[in-house]
Amino acid sequence: MKALRLTGWGRAPELVDVERPVPGPAEALVRVEAAGLCHSDIHVLDAEPGELPYRAPFTLGHEVAGRIVAVGAGFDGPAPGERVVVHGPWGCGSCGRCAAGQDNYCDRRGDLDRHGVGLGVDGGMAEYVLLPSARHLVPIGDLPADQAAPLSDAGLTSYHAVCGVRRALGDGTTALVIGVGGLGHLAVQILRAITPSRVLAVDIREEALALATRSGAHLSLPMVDGAAGKLRKETGGVGVDAVLDFAGTDATLAFATEVLRPGGELAVVGSGGGQLMVRKPGFLPPGFRLSLPFWGTRDELAEVVALARAGTLRVETEEFPLSAALDAIDRLRQGRIRGRGVLVPWRTDAPCPAEPSTAPATSKIG
Ligand code: NAD
Ligand code: ZN
Ligand code: ZN
């Protein structure tokens, strides 16, 4: 089967042929219908050797949706034939956090050489992906795959971040989304769906501002000199109750604390490497709370899928065949993707290939 692999640090990923895996005990094989392309994939590709604990080679792709086509003995989950989305963060599987479906905050994270599907272990930018356990799967019914795959990170991470700042977002409040790309445009929709807040958005790209407006933002502003003053004015001068920063650069962190209301919430989601100097006394808003949310829990993914199936969330996607993955990655790097780029390994009009046997197997190849 075809798979997009990171073959070595500092090297462009390669589309190569690898053996199709066979599920062992408790495992499932999923025929991938869609795999989302996340800006974190760019961070992984750009990482210096030793910066991440992962061992190359591995197949990229941590936003995955598809159909179960084979399961191993003792697999305890959805039946072959069912369509699922993958809960991507995989922890040690046995600590208290993992047992509660909170693999994203695994107690043994520091000891792991992988952080989840496509992050140190073979992921979904391939024709098939092997899942080690039923606990990583959430059924999606007939939700289109291009919608379902991005929910597992762009949707889930945004939902988890919004839930984390929700105490600040009661009636009459204002929320600000910085960076309206794959994650940010879903954060705008989620804020509109589950809070009564007025939703503001800033970005450096015109097209992203239009996407923010389509996603339900009450006001979208370019990130230019004077934007902080304009935003403050929008809040009657008091400041924004919660900021979700999907860029996480020095500039956006400084901007976020400039517009934040005292006692407000700042969630830094973006991995832009920015730093925030904390000093008391100083100029930071008094009483503000900072969170560094990472991905989300399995239960939250089920909630996000339910929101999408109810029509409350709509991912804007641009589809690419798996063979065009390198082009899609370039476009993401250049800020030329609208919403979420999604890789589709199989042509939708192609006849279904002969599937591997769904009989329980006990061995695993590749
Ligand atoms: P994306 O490229 O789709 O979107 C990023 C958006 O931010 C773009 O619209 C871009 O124009 C905008 N932007 C960049 N710099 C900006 C600035 N200075 N001011 C305003 N807007 C700016 O990326 P994405 O896939 O949505 O990911 C966003 C970030 O979140 C990445 O850093 C990614 O690694 C990170 N991420 C974190 C988690 C987590 O669990 N914390 C999960 C997924 C992604
Ligand atoms: Zn991601
Ligand atoms: Zn754990």
PDB file of N, CA and C and ligand atoms in Angstrom, residues 38 40 62 153 340, ligand 2:
ATOM      1  N   CYS A  38      -2.240  18.841   9.310  1.00  0.00           N
ATOM      2  CA  CYS A  38      -2.227  19.796  10.421  1.00  0.00           C
ATOM      3  C   CYS A  38      -0.936  20.604  10.382  1.00  0.00           C
ATOM      4  N   SER A  40       0.834  21.087  12.762  1.00  0.00           N
ATOM      5  CA  SER A  40       1.798  20.344  13.600  1.00  0.00           C
ATOM      6  C   SER A  40       2.628  19.382  12.746  1.00  0.00           C
ATOM      7  N   HIS A  62      -2.195  12.348  11.637  1.00  0.00           N
ATOM      8  CA  HIS A  62      -2.788  12.142  12.970  1.00  0.00           C
ATOM      9  C   HIS A  62      -4.258  12.552  13.045  1.00  0.00           C
ATOM     10  N   ASP A 153      -8.601  16.334  15.436  1.00  0.00           N
ATOM     11  CA  ASP A 153      -7.597  17.227  16.023  1.00  0.00           C
ATOM     12  C   ASP A 153      -8.058  18.675  15.903  1.00  0.00           C
ATOM     13  N   ARG A 340      -9.112  23.348   6.294  1.00  0.00           N
ATOM     14  CA  ARG A 340      -8.257  22.190   6.507  1.00  0.00           C
ATOM     15  C   ARG A 340      -7.941  21.485   5.194  1.00  0.00           C
TER      16      ARG A 340
HETATM   17 ZN    ZN B   2      -2.461  18.337  14.733  1.00  0.00          ZN
END
